[in-house]
C-alpha positions as CSV (number, residue, x, y, z in Angstrom):
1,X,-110.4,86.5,-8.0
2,X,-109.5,83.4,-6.7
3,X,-110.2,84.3,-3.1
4,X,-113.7,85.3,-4.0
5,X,-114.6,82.1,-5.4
6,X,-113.3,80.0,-2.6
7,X,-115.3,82.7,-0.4
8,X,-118.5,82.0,-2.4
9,X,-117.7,78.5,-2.1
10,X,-118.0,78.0,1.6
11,X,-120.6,80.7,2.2
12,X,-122.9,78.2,-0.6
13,X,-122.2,74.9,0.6
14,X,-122.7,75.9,4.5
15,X,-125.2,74.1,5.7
16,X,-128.3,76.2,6.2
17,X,-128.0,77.4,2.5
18,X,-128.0,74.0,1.1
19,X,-131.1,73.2,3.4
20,X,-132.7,76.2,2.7
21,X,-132.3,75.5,-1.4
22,X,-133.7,71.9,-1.0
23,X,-136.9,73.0,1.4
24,X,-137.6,75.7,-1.8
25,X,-137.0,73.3,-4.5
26,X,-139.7,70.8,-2.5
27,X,-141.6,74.1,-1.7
28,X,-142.4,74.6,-5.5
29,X,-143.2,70.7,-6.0
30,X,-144.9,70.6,-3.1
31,X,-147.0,74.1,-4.3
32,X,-147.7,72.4,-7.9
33,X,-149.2,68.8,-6.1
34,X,-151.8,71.1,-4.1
35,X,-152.2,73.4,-7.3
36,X,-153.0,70.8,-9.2
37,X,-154.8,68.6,-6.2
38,X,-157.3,72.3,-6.1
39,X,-157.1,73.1,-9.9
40,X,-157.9,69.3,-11.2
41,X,-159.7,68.0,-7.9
42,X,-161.7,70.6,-5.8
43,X,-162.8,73.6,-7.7
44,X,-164.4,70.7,-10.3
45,X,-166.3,69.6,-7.4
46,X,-167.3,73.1,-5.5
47,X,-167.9,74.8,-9.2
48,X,-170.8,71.3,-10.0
49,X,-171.9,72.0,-6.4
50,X,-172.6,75.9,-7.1
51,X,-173.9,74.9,-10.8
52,X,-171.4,74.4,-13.0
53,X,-169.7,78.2,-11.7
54,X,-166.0,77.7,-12.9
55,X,-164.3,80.1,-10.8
56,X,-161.6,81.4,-12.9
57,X,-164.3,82.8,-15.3
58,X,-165.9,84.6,-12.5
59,X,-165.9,88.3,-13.1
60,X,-168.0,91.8,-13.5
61,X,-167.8,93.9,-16.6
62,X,-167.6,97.5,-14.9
63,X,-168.7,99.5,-18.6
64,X,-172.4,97.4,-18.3
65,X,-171.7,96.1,-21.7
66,X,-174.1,93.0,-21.9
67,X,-171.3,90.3,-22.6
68,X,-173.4,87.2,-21.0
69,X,-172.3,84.2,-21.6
70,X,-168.5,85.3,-22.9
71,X,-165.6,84.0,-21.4
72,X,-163.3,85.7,-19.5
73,X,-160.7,86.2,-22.3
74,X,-163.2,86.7,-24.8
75,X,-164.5,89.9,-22.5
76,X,-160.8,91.3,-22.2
77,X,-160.3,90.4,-26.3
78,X,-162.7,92.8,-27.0
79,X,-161.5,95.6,-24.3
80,X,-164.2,95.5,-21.8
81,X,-162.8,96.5,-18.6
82,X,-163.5,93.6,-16.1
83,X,-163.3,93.2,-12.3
84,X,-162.2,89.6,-12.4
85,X,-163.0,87.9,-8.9
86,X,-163.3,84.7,-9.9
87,X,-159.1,83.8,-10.0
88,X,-159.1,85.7,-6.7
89,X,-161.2,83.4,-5.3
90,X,-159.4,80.4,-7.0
91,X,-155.7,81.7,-5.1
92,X,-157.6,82.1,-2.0
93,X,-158.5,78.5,-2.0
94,X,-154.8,77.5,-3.2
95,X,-153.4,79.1,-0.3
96,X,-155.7,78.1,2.5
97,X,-155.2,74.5,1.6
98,X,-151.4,75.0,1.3
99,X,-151.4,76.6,4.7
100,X,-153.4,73.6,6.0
101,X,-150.9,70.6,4.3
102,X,-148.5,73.3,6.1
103,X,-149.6,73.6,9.3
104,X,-150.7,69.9,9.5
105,X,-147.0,68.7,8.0
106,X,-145.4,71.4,11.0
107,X,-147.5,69.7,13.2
108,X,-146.7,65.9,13.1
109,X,-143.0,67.6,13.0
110,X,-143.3,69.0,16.4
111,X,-144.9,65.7,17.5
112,X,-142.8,63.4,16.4
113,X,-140.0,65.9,17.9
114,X,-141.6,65.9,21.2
115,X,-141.2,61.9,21.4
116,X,-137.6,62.3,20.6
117,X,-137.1,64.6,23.6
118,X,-139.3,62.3,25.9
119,X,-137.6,59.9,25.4
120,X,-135.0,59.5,28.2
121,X,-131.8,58.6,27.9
122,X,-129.8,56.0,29.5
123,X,-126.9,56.6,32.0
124,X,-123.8,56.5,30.3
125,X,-121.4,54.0,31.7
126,X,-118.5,55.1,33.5
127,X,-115.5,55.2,31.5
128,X,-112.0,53.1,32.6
129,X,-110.6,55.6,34.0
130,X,-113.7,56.2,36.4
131,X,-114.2,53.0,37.1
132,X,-110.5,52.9,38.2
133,X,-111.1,55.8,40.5
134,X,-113.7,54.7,41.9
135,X,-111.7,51.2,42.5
136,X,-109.2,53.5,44.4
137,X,-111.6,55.3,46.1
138,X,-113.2,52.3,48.1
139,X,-109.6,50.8,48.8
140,X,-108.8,53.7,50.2
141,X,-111.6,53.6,52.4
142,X,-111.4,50.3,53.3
143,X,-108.3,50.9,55.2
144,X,-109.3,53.5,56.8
């Protein structure tokens, strides 16, 4: 039993699991702040744009019961089958912006790595032991 444990040990603090746990734990923070930046933000302003529309209430009752002006829940309350778009469209917009943070956060990544590996580096200096060679090198040529 003990040799398990010391095996699950090392296999959870290697490094790429660690790193892996702490890019989900920022994932899911990360996913909240644009959740909340769409929810509380953008679908205000694109649903006053479109005339008031609020997406999540978006939907078709497929029996042609005449439930205008019912919300959503009120229309499943009451058993109304429903072809609700309307959140569709709302997790469509929550992942294209999440892509786009994505892609754009990926991006200055790649950038910023590209100016590390432009960067060149400087000679190393010779170590004693070269520098001592070479010493005996150029004696030894000078008495040639």
């Amino acid at each position: 039993m003990a040799k398990i444990g010391k095996e699950f040990k090392e296999f959870a603090m290697r490094g790429n699991v660690v790193d892996m746990a702490v890019g989900v734990i920022i994932g899911g923070a990360f996913g909240k702040i644009v959740s909340s930046v769409v929810d509380d933000l953008i679908m205000p302003l694109v649903g006053k744009l479109l005339g008031g529309a609020n997406f999540t209430d978006l939907f078709c009752v497929l029996d042609g019961s005449d439930v205008a002006g019912q919300s959503l829940a009120a229309v499943r309350e009451a058993g109304h089958p429903v072809f609700a778009y309307g959140n569709f469209i709302q997790n469509v917009v929550d992942f294209l912006i999440i892509a786009f943070c994505i892609f754009l956060m990926i991006k200055g990544i790649n950038k910023m790595k590209k100016k590390e590996e432009a960067a060149p580096e400087a000679p190393a200096e010779p170590s004693n032991e070269e520098k001592l060679l070479t010493e005996i090198r150029d004696l030894l040529k000078d008495k040639k």
